[in-house]
Coordinates of C-alpha atoms in Angstrom, one line a residue:
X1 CA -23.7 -47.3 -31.5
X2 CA -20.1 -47.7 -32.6
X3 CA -21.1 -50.1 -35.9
X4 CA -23.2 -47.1 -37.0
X5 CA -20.5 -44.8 -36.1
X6 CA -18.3 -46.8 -38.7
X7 CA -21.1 -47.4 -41.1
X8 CA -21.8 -43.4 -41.2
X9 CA -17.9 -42.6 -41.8
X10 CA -17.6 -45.6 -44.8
X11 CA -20.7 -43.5 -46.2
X12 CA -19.3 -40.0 -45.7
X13 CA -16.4 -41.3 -47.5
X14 CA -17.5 -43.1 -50.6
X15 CA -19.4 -39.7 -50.9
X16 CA -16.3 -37.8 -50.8
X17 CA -14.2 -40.4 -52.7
X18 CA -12.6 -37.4 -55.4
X19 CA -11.9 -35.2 -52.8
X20 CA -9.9 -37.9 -50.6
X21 CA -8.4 -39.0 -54.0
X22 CA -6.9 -35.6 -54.8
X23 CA -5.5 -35.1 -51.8
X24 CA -3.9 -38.2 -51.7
X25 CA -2.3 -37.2 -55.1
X26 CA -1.1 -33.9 -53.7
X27 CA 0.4 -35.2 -50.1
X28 CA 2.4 -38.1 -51.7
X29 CA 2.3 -37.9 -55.0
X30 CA 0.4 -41.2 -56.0
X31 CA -1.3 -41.8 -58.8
X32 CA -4.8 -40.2 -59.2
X33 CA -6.6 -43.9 -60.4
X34 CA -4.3 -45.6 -57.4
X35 CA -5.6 -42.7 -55.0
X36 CA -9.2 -43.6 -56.0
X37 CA -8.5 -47.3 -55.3
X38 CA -6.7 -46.4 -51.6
X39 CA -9.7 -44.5 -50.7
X40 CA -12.0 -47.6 -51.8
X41 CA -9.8 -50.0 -49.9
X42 CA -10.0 -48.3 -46.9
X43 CA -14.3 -47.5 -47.3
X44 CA -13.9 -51.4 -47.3
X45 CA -11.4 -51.7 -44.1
X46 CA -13.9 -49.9 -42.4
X47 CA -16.7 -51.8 -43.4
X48 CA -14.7 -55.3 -42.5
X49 CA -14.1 -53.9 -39.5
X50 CA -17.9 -53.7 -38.8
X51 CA -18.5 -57.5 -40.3
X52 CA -16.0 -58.5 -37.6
X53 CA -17.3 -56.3 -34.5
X54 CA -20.4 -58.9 -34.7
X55 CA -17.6 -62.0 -34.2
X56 CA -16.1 -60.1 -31.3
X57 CA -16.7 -62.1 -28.6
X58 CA -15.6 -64.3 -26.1
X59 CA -16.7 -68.3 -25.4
X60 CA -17.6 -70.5 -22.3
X61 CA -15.0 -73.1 -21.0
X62 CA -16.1 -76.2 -20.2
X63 CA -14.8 -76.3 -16.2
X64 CA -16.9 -79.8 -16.2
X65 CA -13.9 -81.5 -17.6
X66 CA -11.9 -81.0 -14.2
X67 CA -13.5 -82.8 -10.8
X68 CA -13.3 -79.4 -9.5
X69 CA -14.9 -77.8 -11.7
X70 CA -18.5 -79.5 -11.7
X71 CA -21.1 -77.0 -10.6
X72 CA -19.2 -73.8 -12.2
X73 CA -19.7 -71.5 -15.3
X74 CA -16.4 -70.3 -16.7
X75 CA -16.5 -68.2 -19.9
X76 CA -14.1 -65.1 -21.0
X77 CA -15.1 -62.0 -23.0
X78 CA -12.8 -59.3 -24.4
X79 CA -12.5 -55.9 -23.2
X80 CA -11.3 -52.3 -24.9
X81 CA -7.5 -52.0 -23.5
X82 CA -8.5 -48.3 -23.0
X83 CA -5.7 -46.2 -25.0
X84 CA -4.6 -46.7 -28.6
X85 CA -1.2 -44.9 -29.7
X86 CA -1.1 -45.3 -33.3
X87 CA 1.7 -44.2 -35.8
X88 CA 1.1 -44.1 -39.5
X89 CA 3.5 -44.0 -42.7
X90 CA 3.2 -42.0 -46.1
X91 CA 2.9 -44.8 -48.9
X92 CA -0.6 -45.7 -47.4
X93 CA -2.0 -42.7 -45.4
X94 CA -5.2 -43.2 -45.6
X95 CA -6.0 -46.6 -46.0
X96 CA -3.4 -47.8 -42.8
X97 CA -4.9 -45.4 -40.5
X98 CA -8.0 -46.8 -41.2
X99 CA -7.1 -49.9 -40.3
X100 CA -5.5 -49.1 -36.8
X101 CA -8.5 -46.7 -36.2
X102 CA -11.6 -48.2 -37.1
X103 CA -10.6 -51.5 -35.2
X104 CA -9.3 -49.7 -32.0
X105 CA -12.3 -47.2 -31.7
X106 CA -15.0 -50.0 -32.8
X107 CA -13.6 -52.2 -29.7
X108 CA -14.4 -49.2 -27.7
X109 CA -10.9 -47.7 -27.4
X110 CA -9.8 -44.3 -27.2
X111 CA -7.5 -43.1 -29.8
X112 CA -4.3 -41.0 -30.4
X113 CA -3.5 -40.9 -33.7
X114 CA 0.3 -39.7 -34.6
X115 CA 0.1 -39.6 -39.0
X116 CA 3.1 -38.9 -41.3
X117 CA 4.2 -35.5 -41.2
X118 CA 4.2 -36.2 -45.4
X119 CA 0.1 -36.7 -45.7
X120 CA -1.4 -34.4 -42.4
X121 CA -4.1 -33.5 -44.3
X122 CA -5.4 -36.7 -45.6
X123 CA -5.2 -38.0 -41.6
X124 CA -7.2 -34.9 -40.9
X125 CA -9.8 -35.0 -43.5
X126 CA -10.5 -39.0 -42.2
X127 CA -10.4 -37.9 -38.7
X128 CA -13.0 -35.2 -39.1
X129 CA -15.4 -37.6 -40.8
X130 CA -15.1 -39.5 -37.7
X131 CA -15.2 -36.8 -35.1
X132 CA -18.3 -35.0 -36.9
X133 CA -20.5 -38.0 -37.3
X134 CA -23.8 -38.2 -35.4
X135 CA -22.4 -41.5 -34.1
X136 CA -19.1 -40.6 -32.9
X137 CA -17.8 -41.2 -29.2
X138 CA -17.2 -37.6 -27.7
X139 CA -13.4 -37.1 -27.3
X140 CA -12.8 -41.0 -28.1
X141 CA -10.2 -39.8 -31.3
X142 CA -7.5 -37.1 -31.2
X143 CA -4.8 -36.3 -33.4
X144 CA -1.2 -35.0 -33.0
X145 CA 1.1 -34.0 -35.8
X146 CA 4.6 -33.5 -35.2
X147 CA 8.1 -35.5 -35.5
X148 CA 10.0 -38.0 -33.9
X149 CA 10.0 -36.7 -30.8
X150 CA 6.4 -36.2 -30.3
X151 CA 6.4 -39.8 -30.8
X152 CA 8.5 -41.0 -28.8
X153 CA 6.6 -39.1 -26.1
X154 CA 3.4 -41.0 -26.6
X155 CA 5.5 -44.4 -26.6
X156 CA 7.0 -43.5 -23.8
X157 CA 3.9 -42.0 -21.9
X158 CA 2.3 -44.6 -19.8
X159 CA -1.4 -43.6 -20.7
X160 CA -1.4 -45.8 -24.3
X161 CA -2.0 -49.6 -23.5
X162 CA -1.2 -50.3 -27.3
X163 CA 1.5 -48.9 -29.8
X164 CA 0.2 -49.9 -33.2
X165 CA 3.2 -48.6 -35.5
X166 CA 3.7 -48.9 -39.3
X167 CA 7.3 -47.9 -40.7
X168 CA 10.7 -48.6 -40.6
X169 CA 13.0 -51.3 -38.7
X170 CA 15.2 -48.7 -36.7
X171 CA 12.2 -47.2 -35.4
X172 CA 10.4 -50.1 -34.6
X173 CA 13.8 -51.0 -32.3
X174 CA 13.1 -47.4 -30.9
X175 CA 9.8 -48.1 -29.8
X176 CA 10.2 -51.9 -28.3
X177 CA 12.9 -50.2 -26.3
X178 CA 11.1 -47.4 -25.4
X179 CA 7.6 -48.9 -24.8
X180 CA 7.6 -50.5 -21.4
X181 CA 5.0 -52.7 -20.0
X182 CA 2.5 -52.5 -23.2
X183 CA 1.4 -54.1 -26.1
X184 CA 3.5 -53.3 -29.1
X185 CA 2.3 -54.0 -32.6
X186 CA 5.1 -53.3 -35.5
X187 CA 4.0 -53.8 -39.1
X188 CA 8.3 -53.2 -40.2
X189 CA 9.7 -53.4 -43.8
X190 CA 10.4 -56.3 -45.9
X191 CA 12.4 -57.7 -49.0
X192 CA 9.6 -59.6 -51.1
X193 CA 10.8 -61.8 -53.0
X194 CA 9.5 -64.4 -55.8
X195 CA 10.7 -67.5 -57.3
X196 CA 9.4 -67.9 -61.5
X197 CA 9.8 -71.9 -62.1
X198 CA 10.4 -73.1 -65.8
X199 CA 7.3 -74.3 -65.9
X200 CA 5.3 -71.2 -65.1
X201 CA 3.8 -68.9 -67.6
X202 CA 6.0 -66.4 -68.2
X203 CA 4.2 -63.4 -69.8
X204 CA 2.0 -63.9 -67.0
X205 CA 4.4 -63.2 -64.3
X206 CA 6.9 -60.9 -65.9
X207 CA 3.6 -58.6 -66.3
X208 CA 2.5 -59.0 -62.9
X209 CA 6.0 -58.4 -61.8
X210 CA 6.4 -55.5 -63.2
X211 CA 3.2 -54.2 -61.1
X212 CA 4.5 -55.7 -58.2
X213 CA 7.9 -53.9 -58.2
X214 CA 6.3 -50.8 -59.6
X215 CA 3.2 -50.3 -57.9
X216 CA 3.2 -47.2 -55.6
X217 CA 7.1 -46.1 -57.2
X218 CA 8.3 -49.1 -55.1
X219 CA 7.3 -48.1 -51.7
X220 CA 5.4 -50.4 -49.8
X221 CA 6.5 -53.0 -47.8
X222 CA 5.6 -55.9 -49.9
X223 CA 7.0 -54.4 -53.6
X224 CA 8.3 -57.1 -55.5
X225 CA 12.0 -56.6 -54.7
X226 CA 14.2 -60.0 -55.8
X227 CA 13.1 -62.2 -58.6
X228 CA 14.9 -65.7 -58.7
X229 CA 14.5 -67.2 -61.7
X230 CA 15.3 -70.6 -63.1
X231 CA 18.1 -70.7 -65.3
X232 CA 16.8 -72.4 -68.2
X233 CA 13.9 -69.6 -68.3
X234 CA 16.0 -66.8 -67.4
X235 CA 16.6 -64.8 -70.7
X236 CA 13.9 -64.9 -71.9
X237 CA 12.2 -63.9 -68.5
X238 CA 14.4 -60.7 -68.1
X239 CA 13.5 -59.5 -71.8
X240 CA 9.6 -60.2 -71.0
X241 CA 10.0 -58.0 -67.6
X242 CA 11.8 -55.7 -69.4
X243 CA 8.9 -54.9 -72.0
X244 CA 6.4 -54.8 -69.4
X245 CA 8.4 -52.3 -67.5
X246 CA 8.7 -49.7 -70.5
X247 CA 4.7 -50.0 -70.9
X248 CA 4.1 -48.4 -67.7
X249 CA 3.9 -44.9 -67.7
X250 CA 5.7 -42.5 -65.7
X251 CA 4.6 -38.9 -64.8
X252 CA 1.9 -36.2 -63.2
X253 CA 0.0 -38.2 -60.5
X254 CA -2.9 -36.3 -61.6
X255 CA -2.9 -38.0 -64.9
X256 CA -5.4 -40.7 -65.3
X257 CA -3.4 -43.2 -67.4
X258 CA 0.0 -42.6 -65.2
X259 CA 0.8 -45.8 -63.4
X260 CA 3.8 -44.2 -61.4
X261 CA 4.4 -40.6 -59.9
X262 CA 8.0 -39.6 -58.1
X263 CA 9.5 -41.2 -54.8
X264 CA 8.3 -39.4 -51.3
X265 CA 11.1 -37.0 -51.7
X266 CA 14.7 -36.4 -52.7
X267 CA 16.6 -37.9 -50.2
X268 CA 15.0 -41.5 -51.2
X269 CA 15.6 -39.8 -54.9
X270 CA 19.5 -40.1 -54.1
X271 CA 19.8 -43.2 -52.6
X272 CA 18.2 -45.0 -55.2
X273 CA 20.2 -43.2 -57.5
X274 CA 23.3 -44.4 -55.3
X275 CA 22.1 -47.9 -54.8
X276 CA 22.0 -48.2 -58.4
X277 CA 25.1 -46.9 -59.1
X278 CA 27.1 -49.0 -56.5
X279 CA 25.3 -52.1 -58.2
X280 CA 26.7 -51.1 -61.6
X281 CA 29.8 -50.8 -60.4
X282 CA 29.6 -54.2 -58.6
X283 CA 28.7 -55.7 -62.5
X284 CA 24.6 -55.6 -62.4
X285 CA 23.1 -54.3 -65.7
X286 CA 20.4 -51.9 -65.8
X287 CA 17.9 -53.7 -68.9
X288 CA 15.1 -51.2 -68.1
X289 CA 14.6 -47.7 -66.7
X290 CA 18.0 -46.7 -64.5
X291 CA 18.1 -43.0 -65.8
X292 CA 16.3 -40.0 -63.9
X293 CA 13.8 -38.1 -66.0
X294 CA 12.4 -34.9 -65.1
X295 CA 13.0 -35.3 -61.5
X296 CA 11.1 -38.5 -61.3
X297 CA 13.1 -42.0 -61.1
X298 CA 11.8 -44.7 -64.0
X299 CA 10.9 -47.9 -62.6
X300 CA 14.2 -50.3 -63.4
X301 CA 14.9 -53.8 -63.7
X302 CA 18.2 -54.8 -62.8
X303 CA 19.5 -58.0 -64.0
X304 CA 22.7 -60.4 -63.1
X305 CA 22.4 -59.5 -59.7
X306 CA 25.0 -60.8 -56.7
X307 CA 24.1 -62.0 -53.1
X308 CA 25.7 -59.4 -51.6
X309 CA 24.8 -56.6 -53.9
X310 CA 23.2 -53.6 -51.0
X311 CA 20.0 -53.1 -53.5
X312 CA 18.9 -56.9 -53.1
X313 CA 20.0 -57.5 -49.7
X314 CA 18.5 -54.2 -48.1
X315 CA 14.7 -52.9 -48.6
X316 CA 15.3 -50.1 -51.2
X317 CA 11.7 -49.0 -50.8
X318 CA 12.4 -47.8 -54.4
X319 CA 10.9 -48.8 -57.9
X320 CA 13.5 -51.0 -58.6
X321 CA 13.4 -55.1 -59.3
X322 CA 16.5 -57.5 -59.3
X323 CA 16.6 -60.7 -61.0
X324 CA 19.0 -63.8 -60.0
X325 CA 19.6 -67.0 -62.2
X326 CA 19.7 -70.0 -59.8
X327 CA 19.7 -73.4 -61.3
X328 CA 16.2 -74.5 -59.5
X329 CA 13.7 -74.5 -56.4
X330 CA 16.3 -75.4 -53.6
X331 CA 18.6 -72.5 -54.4
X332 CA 15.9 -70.3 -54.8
X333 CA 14.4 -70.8 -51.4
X334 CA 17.1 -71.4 -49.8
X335 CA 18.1 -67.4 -51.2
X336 CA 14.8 -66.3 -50.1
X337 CA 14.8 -67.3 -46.2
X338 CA 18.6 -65.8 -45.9
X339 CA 17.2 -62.6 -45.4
X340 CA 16.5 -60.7 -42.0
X341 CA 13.3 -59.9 -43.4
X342 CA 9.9 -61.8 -43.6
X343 CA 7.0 -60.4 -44.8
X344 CA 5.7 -62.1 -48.0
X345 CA 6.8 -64.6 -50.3
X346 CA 5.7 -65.3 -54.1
X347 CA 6.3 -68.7 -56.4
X348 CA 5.1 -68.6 -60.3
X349 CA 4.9 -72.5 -60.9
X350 CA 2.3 -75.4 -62.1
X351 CA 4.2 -78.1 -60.1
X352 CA 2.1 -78.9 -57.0
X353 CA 4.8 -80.8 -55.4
X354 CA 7.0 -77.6 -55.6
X355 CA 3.5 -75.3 -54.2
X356 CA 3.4 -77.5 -51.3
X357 CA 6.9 -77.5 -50.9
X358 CA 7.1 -73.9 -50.8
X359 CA 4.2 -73.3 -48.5
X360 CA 6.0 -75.5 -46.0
X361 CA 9.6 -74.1 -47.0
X362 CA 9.1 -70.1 -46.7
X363 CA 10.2 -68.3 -43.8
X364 CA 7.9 -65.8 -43.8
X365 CA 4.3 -64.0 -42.6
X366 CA 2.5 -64.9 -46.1
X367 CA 2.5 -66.7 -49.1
X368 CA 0.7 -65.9 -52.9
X369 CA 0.3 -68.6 -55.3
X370 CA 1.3 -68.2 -58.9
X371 CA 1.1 -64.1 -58.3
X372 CA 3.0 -61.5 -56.7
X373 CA 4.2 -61.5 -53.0
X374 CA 2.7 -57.6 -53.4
X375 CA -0.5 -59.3 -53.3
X376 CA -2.9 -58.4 -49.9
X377 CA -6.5 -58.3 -49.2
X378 CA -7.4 -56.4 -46.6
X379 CA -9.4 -59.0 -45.2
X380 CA -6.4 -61.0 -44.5
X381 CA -4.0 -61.4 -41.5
X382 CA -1.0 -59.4 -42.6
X383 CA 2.4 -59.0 -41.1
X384 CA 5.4 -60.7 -41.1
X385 CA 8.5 -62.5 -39.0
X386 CA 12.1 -62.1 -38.4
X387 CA 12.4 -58.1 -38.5
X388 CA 9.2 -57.4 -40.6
X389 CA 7.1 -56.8 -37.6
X390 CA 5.5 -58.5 -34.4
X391 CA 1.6 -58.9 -34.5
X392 CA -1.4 -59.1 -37.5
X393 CA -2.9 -56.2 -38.7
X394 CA -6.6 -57.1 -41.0
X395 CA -9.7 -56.1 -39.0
X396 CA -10.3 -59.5 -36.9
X397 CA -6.5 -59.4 -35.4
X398 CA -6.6 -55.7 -35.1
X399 CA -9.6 -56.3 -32.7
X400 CA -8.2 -59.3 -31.0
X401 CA -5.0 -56.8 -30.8
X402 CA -6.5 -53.8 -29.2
X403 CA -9.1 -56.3 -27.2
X404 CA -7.7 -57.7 -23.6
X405 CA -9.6 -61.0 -22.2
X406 CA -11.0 -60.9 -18.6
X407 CA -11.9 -64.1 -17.7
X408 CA -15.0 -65.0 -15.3
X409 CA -15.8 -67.9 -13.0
X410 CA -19.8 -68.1 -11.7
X411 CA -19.9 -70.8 -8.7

């Protein structure tokens, strides 16, 4: 019952693709063609989600190995925890609910879902496909809009056996302190990072960088933040990025051919305004974008970027980039894990030594391959160390996440 309860809502929304797209454009402002792809991504969430409710099970343990153990059956299976609390940001409103929701109700959970007070309508219009289908669980999913104090009542409220929370590091602390007894699951920010090796191919990356930093104006957790670059390469590099960057088109999300629409609001307007100016002053140079135009901020690359410079030591959750020369791979790395973030991690390189090197070297929840850290399937675990989160979000760890094992002995 619950597969074709998912299988009827990925339907109902591949039918109403446009209409999830448009909102999308008018809650957050992203891109009409990126709205289109969110609302693809998460028809395919959903549908993963299914694929992996057929693996959900549990497996007998052989007893037989012990003495005392001869003439039992021991196996465990997994369980619904009963109550999912789950709290949902603005740069992926649809798509992120879907994968807390589709995973917690397919187990056989109950849901409260909390979304961002910046996209209620898209939460609602996903909801309703859910709640109206011929399929659906009566009462299993409920929805409650409101600020921070609504919730921090339903992480506080011993009813919710899981918190499943996408957002920011100080209210991720909020809610470990604040949770009790209770699973906690904290997909938290990050401070990507990539390393582009002398021997890579550098038109390649400085375009994918750009899209990396740039993507959704900046804001997502794995947007291409710090670009280390090797010294010998790194001219040349920053004028290739720079191109790239002043290809991409800014302006009306509901443009076809805009890549990128304005930030969330105007408070993250001014501080990526501020950060950039402190970072001036501090002796960066701004070699694309840096100038506000018509109210929107242009993605920028900033070059000759310090260590201790706030815009590449803190998540600006903005569209800007910031590239460091380092004189090879050890200083590169080495820059990368000194971060208190650890989400993903990029290299551009065709030295396998340095690939496996780097796979073994990077402090962090994920690594990409000669592409951007920005890079995720949704198939994939996701989530990161340090203070980028606790727990995997992707379908088959949602499940195991919102899933508790009961074992069973038959003697």
């Amino acid at each position: 019952q619950r597969i074709l309860w998912l299988e009827d809502v990925a339907k109902k929304l591949t039918q109403e693709r446009e209409a999830f797209a448009i909102m999308l454009a008018k809650e957050v402002a992203k891109p009409i063609a990126f709205s289109r792809i969110e609302v693809d991504r998460c028809v395919e969430t959903i549908k993963l989600t299914v694929l992996e409710l057929a693996n959900l099970s549990g497996e007998t343990i052989p007893t037989d190995i012990m003495p005392s153990g001869k003439k039992t059956l021991a196996y465990y299976r997994r369980e619904p925890v009963g109550v999912v609390a789950c709290i949902t940001p603005f740069n992926f409103p649809l798509n992120l609910v879907a994968h807390k929701i589709a995973p917690a109700l397919g187990a056989g959970n109950t849901v409260v879902l909390k979304p961002t007070p910046e996209a209620p309508m898209t939460a609602y219009m996903l909801a309703k496909l859910f709640v109206d289908s011929e399929f659906a669980t009566k009462d299993a999913l409920s929805v409650v809009y409101g600020d921070a104090e609504v919730g921090s009542t339903l992480v506080k409220s011993p009813i919710p056996r899981v918190i499943s929370f996408t957002g920011s590091v100080p209210v991720g602390n909020i809610i470990m302190s604040q949770a009790g007894i209770k699973k906690v699951s904290l997909e938290l920010g990050g401070n990507a990072a990539t390393y582009i090796d002398k021997s890579a191919d550098l038109a390649t990356a400085a375009a994918r960088c750009a899209f990396g930093a740039f993507y959704n104006s900046g804001q997502v957790c794995i947007s291409l933040q710090r670009v280390y670059v090797n010294e010998e390469v790194y001219e040349e590099f920053a004028e290739l990025i720079a191109e790239e960057t002043n290809k991409l088109k800014v302006g009306s999300p509901y443009e076809d051919d805009t890549f990128m629409g304005p930030l969330i609001d105007d408070e993250a307007r001014h501080r990526t305004k501020s950060w950039i100016a402190s970072a001036k002053n501090e002796g960066a140079r701004v070699i694309a974008g840096g100038d506000e135009i018509e109210g929107i901020f242009p993605p920028t690359v900033m070059a000759d970027v310090t260590d201790e410079m706030k815009i590449i030591c803190e998540e600006v959750f903005a569209p800007i980039v910031s590239l460091v020369a380092v004189p090879g791979y050890e200083t590169a790395i080495e820059k990368m894990n000194d971060s208190p973030f650890g989400l993903q991690f990029s290299i551009f390189t065709n030295d396998l030594k340095m690939t496996q090197n780097f796979i073994e070297d990077a402090q962090c929840g994920g690594v990409v391959i000669n592409d951007i850290p920005t890079l995720r399937f949704d198939v994939q675990p996701y989530g990161g160390s340090k203070l980028s989160g606790v727990g995997r979000e992707g379908p088959k760890w949602a499940l195991e996440e919102f899933t508790e094992i009961k074992s069973i002995v038959i003697c």
